[in-house]
């Protein structure tokens, strides 16, 4: 006799233990084999629909609960919790069912029906939850709510999903008269999930939106139910119910292994996705690719074990656990090279990201798939059903997100935590002599990796240095000093959120909308970056500011960018998801400013939807205005037009403004007044002349009204003509999120590309900006100024490369002079020309004099160039 180390029971050597659930051995006929294969499309389609639901529901839940990590991982945990409940509750009924096909058909019908109900129910439940949570819920409350909402609202569907695998396994087993099909059914179901992840994300969602995709998935459930009933029992198929008598109790070791592998497998997925976010584009397609790669490996492992491990009854456990541990360590070893691999793969777009995902996930998840296939087969042999295995494994999976987010990442960091997860598989190794050698290699590899420092995935420019890093479940935030001494904030290794060199621009982002309001008192800032925009608002006399930032890691690094005395009173700061905060807030604000949100970044598109714009409008006080900043250097034209259409639906009196005249990082502000009305030019001039405000705004370029009005691009008529007809960016059809691939490509285009398309298409009209008598008095001046501005931008975009010194003067001065001729008061051209002449005088006084004379000729009404020419050159 040989001991079975996993089940704790004995069996004759070379003879597999068989439970009463197994049909008597029958030579599989060609008919039965064909019947089994005919069922595989149904098995795969069930996995397709299940994963499609998970993707759509996760997106719907993120809209309701927020994009912060506690909410996202809570939703994932609630999903797995529902699967566990269903697996446990339905295990016995499925095992005893007289017709497993009918039972399976009812389960698919329940999933499809509830999927359709969730088209309405899930968004409605989410809308009701945010006000109940409040603006600053405790982390424990947020986690509990994020867990409970999907658990309760989705339970009819997720519980039914928890029973489908057990039902399918029984149907296939009886159709093929083969008791050892568990790993194959699991593999085929997961292969369908791979297709579900990719087709739902890349095809159905961009084509149909969230609600229509749910209806499409419900149709697949209906087809599965009809198909399983249509095939009908095959001749020779066992159909007797299993009453459970004589089934063996699952050993404690097997229960622990099932629970732990569920926990470790999902923890590994969370940790690798967290690392990948630092080097990949982090779009909706990035996540789908990572998930598909994980599932692809799992499916391959399950199918491979079905074919190669059929004769194994436990001795392969040690090999599978050691192999899984070693595969996880391979991913950790590969991590330092991810930056270089990602840069190479970026040239091939989505295909390159899929290749990275496969490199990170395929081998470890294949080992996990084989391991789970081995475990579920043992449970099936002992209990006659897979339900218990799915339930125990899903409990572990539901705990993994919280464990990863609140313990592993904050304490160890994502990379070190991957090594620890690998060691966790070794701790599950059966304690018998033959298994120990398998543990030696991964244990030695883990020790080797832990002896060195964790790799940094933050890109540091040549000559620069990494000053600080904060790694958390939401983001990895870094402070980097470049070779010139400029300090900047980088999030997830790719996205710059401002820095010391952009402080003036950041101040203007706060100042412009606050100047457009006649008397602001309360201002809310959504997103704070380095804090410069928030400080810029707090410096405005009489304005109380409140900032909301998603990432605690970003907040922790704000002291690195503090300069000068802090404004009094200090700005209030809340760490929360902006959408959820706005939905839960009850305060009213004179001005709400939304920062630049990278449109391609997964989750950011939800901050540009018409529903969010409408929620912001509800928080505006009478006479209030909303400012949404848009990064033109990170957007493509279709996304910009889609955002503008939705903005005008909510703010019919909306207008567009530039922040500055830089072609390197052009920014556009959409200004939405709650109550439409013309700008009070007299009030603006009076405020700008006030000494307390002048001390704040003049250093950043706002000295007279035309300095502000010169940023104006167009009002509602101009914007409407520019946007044209087309889709809106809505919660149900987030066009900007689906447009991520084009927005990523926009990063490789010249940063001024979209800016010039905007300025060439929008022709500002003073009648939309000012009322009489100012309209008649200012119209010609403003028209000339706007033409000069556009000519200035064209000249900046036409500069070849990055010229310096004399080359810059020769390249830039013709364009600046052309702009000045259009509007002599266009200071952004006048002052640089004066500076160029002064610099040129040191090396070529004749050329400097000629340049000054050209400035005088272009702007004869201005005295500075004339005085300099007389003083320095006697002319």
Coordinates of C-alpha atoms in Angstrom, one line a residue, residues 188 287 348 368 553 738 869:
X188 CA -11.9 24.9 -22.0
X287 CA -5.7 45.5 -18.5
X348 CA 3.9 47.9 -32.2
X368 CA -1.4 27.6 -11.8
X553 CA 1.3 58.4 -2.6
X738 CA -12.3 53.3 -25.9
X869 CA 17.5 101.7 -29.7

